[in-house]
Amino acid sequence: GAGVSQTPSNKVTEKGKYVELRCDPISGHTALYWYRQSLGQGPEFLIYFQGTGAADDSGLPNDRFFAVRPEGSVSTLKIQRTERGDSAVYLCASRAGGRFAEAFFGQGTRLTVV
Amino acid sequence: SQQGEEDPQALSIQEGENATMNCSYKTSINNLQWYRQNSGRGLVHLILIRSNEREKHSGRLRVTLDTSKKSSSLLITASRAADTASYFCATDGGAAGNKLTFGGGTRVLVKP
């Protein structure tokens, strides 16, 4: 694809609901990252996939957050029982293999929990 | 937790002036990258400097890396109003593994 695509671009949900955020990486990119960014802050690492497996999920804040990448391409970030504190922009990035590859970011999904 | 920390947090300059921002980090790295973000959405990669490099240039951008001090700087020369954005450093590899870890960013305002 032309770039990293994230859908939806905006999501408003009620507290306690379940949400899914989707990321379509650049075709052929093996690494995929999820970040969360609050206003005025830097991107906070959540999880990193290498292929289909989660290579590092140390940034997931609690067990309400889960992410999958079943075929090594599209990834879905799932948030259960959403809380108002989950409101943020969720960013996805993909990279080709190699230690010195740049990351390409999508435009993010702005999640608002009301 | 954030590996890199940028300084200053905010910078306001006149068009044509140079803008310098610094990044400090804590653990060993394979490389350090700088990104730019407009309007709080997607980040755009600017430049990557490897741990065995000391300086790198790309157009009006100059990046330095001092691994002994665990610090990097980004210089934007002859700034333009269009350079107004937030700039983030991200460390990669080393003790933190292959995840990109971002700092809090420097918000740059270039006044015309």
Tab-separated table of C-alpha atoms in Angstrom:
chain	number	residue	atom	x	y	z
A	1	GLY	CA	0.000	0.000	0.000
A	2	ALA	CA	0.899	3.641	-0.257
A	3	GLY	CA	1.320	4.110	3.465
A	4	VAL	CA	0.196	2.940	6.871
A	5	SER	CA	-3.560	3.152	7.145
A	6	GLN	CA	-5.448	3.342	10.436
A	7	THR	CA	-9.183	3.040	10.854
A	8	PRO	CA	-11.270	4.607	12.132
A	9	SER	CA	-9.654	8.029	12.278
A	10	ASN	CA	-11.910	8.990	15.172
A	11	LYS	CA	-13.820	6.829	17.615
A	12	VAL	CA	-16.111	7.972	20.400
A	13	THR	CA	-17.279	5.270	22.780
A	14	GLU	CA	-18.999	5.035	26.116
A	15	LYS	CA	-17.158	4.036	29.248
A	16	GLY	CA	-17.225	0.282	29.667
A	17	LYS	CA	-17.585	-0.532	25.979
A	18	TYR	CA	-15.240	-2.614	23.830
A	19	VAL	CA	-13.356	-1.072	20.907
A	20	GLU	CA	-11.172	-2.323	18.090
A	21	LEU	CA	-8.635	-0.186	16.263
A	22	ARG	CA	-7.244	-1.377	12.967
A	23	CYS	CA	-3.842	-0.872	11.344
A	24	ASP	CA	-2.912	-1.745	7.753
A	25	PRO	CA	0.875	-1.563	7.462
A	26	ILE	CA	2.936	-0.974	4.362
A	27	SER	CA	2.995	-4.153	2.307
A	28	GLY	CA	6.007	-6.309	3.086
A	29	HIS	CA	6.888	-4.592	6.360
A	30	THR	CA	7.567	-7.264	8.922
A	31	ALA	CA	7.620	-5.104	12.044
A	32	LEU	CA	4.515	-3.350	13.361
A	33	TYR	CA	4.245	-1.094	16.390
A	34	TRP	CA	1.400	0.379	18.424
A	35	TYR	CA	1.808	3.561	20.430
A	36	ARG	CA	-0.505	5.715	22.514
A	37	GLN	CA	-0.090	9.473	22.651
A	38	SER	CA	-1.754	11.886	25.027
A	39	LEU	CA	-1.955	15.610	24.380
A	40	GLY	CA	1.411	17.289	24.758
A	41	GLN	CA	3.243	14.017	25.356
A	42	GLY	CA	5.487	11.801	23.276
A	43	PRO	CA	4.279	8.484	21.837
A	44	GLU	CA	4.159	5.811	24.520
A	45	PHE	CA	5.139	2.320	23.364
A	46	LEU	CA	2.463	-0.353	23.725
A	47	ILE	CA	3.423	-3.431	21.692
A	48	TYR	CA	5.677	-4.502	18.846
A	49	PHE	CA	5.094	-7.368	16.400
A	50	GLN	CA	7.717	-9.117	14.321
A	51	GLY	CA	5.682	-11.093	11.807
A	52	THR	CA	2.688	-12.672	13.535
A	53	GLY	CA	4.123	-12.790	17.019
A	54	ALA	CA	4.313	-10.109	19.669
A	55	ALA	CA	8.031	-9.584	20.161
A	56	ASP	CA	7.548	-7.118	23.004
A	57	ASP	CA	4.254	-6.331	24.740
A	58	SER	CA	5.791	-4.708	27.786
A	59	GLY	CA	4.007	-1.414	27.142
A	60	LEU	CA	0.445	-2.701	27.349
A	61	PRO	CA	-0.875	-0.967	30.466
A	62	ASN	CA	-3.100	-3.785	31.740
A	63	ASP	CA	-5.026	-6.862	30.660
A	64	ARG	CA	-7.814	-4.784	29.122
A	65	PHE	CA	-5.486	-4.125	26.191
A	66	PHE	CA	-4.730	-6.810	23.637
A	67	ALA	CA	-3.385	-6.782	20.088
A	68	VAL	CA	-3.221	-9.368	17.325
A	69	ARG	CA	-1.607	-9.717	13.935
A	70	PRO	CA	-2.803	-13.155	12.784
A	71	GLU	CA	-1.390	-13.182	9.256
A	72	GLY	CA	1.607	-10.938	9.769
A	73	SER	CA	0.011	-7.977	8.040
A	74	VAL	CA	-3.072	-6.189	9.435
A	75	SER	CA	-3.130	-5.680	13.175
A	76	THR	CA	-5.992	-4.958	15.538
A	77	LEU	CA	-5.642	-3.312	18.930
A	78	LYS	CA	-8.477	-4.329	21.211
A	79	ILE	CA	-9.501	-2.489	24.360
A	80	GLN	CA	-12.037	-4.024	26.720
A	81	ARG	CA	-14.114	-2.175	29.324
A	82	THR	CA	-12.850	1.196	28.163
A	83	GLU	CA	-12.135	3.875	30.740
A	84	ARG	CA	-11.990	7.652	30.330
A	85	GLY	CA	-8.222	7.458	30.881
A	86	ASP	CA	-7.901	5.417	27.698
A	87	SER	CA	-8.739	8.528	25.675
A	88	ALA	CA	-5.737	9.313	23.477
A	89	VAL	CA	-4.466	9.086	19.918
A	90	TYR	CA	-3.413	5.539	19.079
A	91	LEU	CA	-0.618	5.422	16.525
A	92	CYS	CA	0.525	2.494	14.434
A	93	ALA	CA	3.852	2.247	12.624
A	94	SER	CA	5.492	-0.318	10.391
A	95	ARG	CA	9.095	-0.979	9.423
A	96	ALA	CA	10.869	-3.158	6.920
A	97	GLY	CA	13.321	-5.638	8.395
A	98	GLY	CA	16.763	-4.567	9.481
A	99	ARG	CA	18.256	-2.659	12.370
A	100	PHE	CA	18.452	0.663	10.565
A	101	ALA	CA	15.054	0.914	8.938
A	102	GLU	CA	12.922	3.980	9.492
A	103	ALA	CA	9.410	3.611	10.850
A	104	PHE	CA	6.400	4.831	8.874
A	105	PHE	CA	3.454	6.043	10.906
A	106	GLY	CA	-0.227	6.130	10.200
A	107	GLN	CA	-2.336	9.189	10.982
A	108	GLY	CA	-3.627	7.622	14.155
A	109	THR	CA	-7.014	6.901	15.671
A	110	ARG	CA	-8.303	9.475	18.128
A	111	LEU	CA	-10.193	7.541	20.793
A	112	THR	CA	-12.512	9.428	23.106
A	113	VAL	CA	-14.171	7.596	25.970
A	114	VAL	CA	-17.151	9.473	27.396
B	1	SER	CA	8.779	4.794	30.448
B	2	GLN	CA	10.545	7.097	28.019
B	3	GLN	CA	14.125	6.462	26.999
B	4	GLY	CA	14.796	9.830	25.403
B	5	GLU	CA	14.145	13.208	26.931
B	6	GLU	CA	14.180	16.330	24.778
B	7	ASP	CA	15.326	19.748	25.827
B	8	PRO	CA	13.937	22.374	25.631
B	9	GLN	CA	10.273	21.385	25.842
B	10	ALA	CA	9.337	24.408	23.743
B	11	LEU	CA	11.202	26.768	21.460
B	12	SER	CA	10.062	29.967	19.758
B	13	ILE	CA	12.230	31.570	17.074
B	14	GLN	CA	12.005	33.969	14.152
B	15	GLU	CA	12.012	32.741	10.582
B	16	GLY	CA	15.587	32.486	9.316
B	17	GLU	CA	17.077	31.683	12.717
B	18	ASN	CA	18.509	28.291	13.637
B	19	ALA	CA	16.702	25.950	16.007
B	20	THR	CA	18.609	23.512	18.215
B	21	MET	CA	17.084	20.819	20.385
B	22	ASN	CA	18.730	18.124	22.447
B	23	CYS	CA	17.889	14.567	23.394
B	24	SER	CA	19.320	12.544	26.256
B	25	TYR	CA	18.838	8.832	26.776
B	26	LYS	CA	19.705	6.249	29.385
B	27	THR	CA	20.737	2.903	27.915
B	28	SER	CA	22.821	1.639	25.008
B	29	ILE	CA	21.358	2.004	21.516
B	30	ASN	CA	21.837	0.760	17.955
B	31	ASN	CA	20.664	4.006	16.437
B	32	LEU	CA	18.783	7.188	17.223
B	33	GLN	CA	16.089	8.666	15.019
B	34	TRP	CA	14.412	12.054	14.848
B	35	TYR	CA	10.769	12.486	13.880
B	36	ARG	CA	8.519	15.438	13.263
B	37	GLN	CA	4.815	15.680	14.056
B	38	ASN	CA	2.308	18.244	12.871
B	39	SER	CA	-1.041	18.739	14.579
B	40	GLY	CA	-0.679	15.778	16.925
B	41	ARG	CA	-1.219	13.061	14.328
B	42	GLY	CA	1.198	10.964	12.232
B	43	LEU	CA	4.936	11.241	12.718
B	44	VAL	CA	7.324	11.721	9.826
B	45	HIS	CA	10.835	10.325	9.887
B	46	LEU	CA	13.549	12.969	9.475
B	47	ILE	CA	16.923	11.348	9.976
B	48	LEU	CA	18.586	8.276	11.493
B	49	ILE	CA	22.050	8.250	12.990
B	50	ARG	CA	23.785	5.000	13.830
B	51	SER	CA	25.584	4.449	17.109
B	52	ASN	CA	28.972	4.472	15.348
B	53	GLU	CA	28.300	7.796	13.631
B	54	ARG	CA	28.953	11.200	15.182
B	55	GLU	CA	27.268	13.581	12.757
B	56	LYS	CA	24.821	13.396	9.893
B	57	HIS	CA	23.293	15.948	7.542
B	58	SER	CA	20.113	16.007	5.501
B	59	GLY	CA	19.233	19.248	3.765
B	60	ARG	CA	18.803	21.903	6.478
B	61	LEU	CA	19.017	19.300	9.236
B	62	ARG	CA	22.154	18.403	11.162
B	63	VAL	CA	22.181	15.688	13.790
B	64	THR	CA	24.987	14.862	16.183
B	65	LEU	CA	25.349	11.877	18.471
B	66	ASP	CA	27.611	11.534	21.498
B	67	THR	CA	27.292	7.992	22.830
B	68	SER	CA	29.685	8.691	25.716
B	69	LYS	CA	27.261	11.347	26.995
B	70	LYS	CA	24.182	9.474	25.750
B	71	SER	CA	22.947	12.571	23.978
B	72	SER	CA	21.992	13.802	20.528
B	73	SER	CA	21.157	17.165	19.050
B	74	LEU	CA	19.048	18.252	16.089
B	75	LEU	CA	19.832	21.545	14.397
B	76	ILE	CA	17.466	23.090	11.868
B	77	THR	CA	19.206	25.858	9.958
B	78	ALA	CA	17.506	28.862	8.345
B	79	SER	CA	14.147	27.920	9.824
B	80	ARG	CA	10.875	28.521	7.989
B	81	ALA	CA	7.337	28.963	9.264
B	82	ALA	CA	6.592	25.510	7.810
B	83	ASP	CA	9.095	24.007	10.285
B	84	THR	CA	6.622	24.722	13.093
B	85	ALA	CA	5.942	21.291	14.589
B	86	SER	CA	6.852	18.972	17.439
B	87	TYR	CA	10.139	17.132	17.125
B	88	PHE	CA	10.833	13.816	18.823
B	89	CYS	CA	13.918	11.702	19.240
B	90	ALA	CA	13.517	7.934	19.350
B	91	THR	CA	16.089	5.426	20.466
B	92	ASP	CA	16.288	2.014	18.895
B	93	GLY	CA	17.901	-1.244	19.806
B	94	GLY	CA	20.531	-1.977	22.406
B	95	ALA	CA	19.293	-2.667	25.915
B	96	ALA	CA	15.706	-1.716	25.047
B	97	GLY	CA	15.439	-4.202	22.205
B	98	ASN	CA	14.027	-3.400	18.783
B	99	LYS	CA	11.232	-1.118	19.888
B	100	LEU	CA	11.452	2.590	19.138
B	101	THR	CA	11.253	4.516	22.392
B	102	PHE	CA	10.279	8.176	22.142
B	103	GLY	CA	10.980	11.172	24.299
B	104	GLY	CA	8.519	13.885	25.259
B	105	GLY	CA	9.333	16.127	22.313
B	106	THR	CA	10.264	19.730	21.645
B	107	ARG	CA	7.514	22.007	20.370
B	108	VAL	CA	9.005	24.467	17.892
B	109	LEU	CA	7.227	27.636	16.803
B	110	VAL	CA	8.778	29.558	13.915
B	111	LYS	CA	7.322	33.034	13.643
B	112	PRO	CA	7.189	34.635	10.189
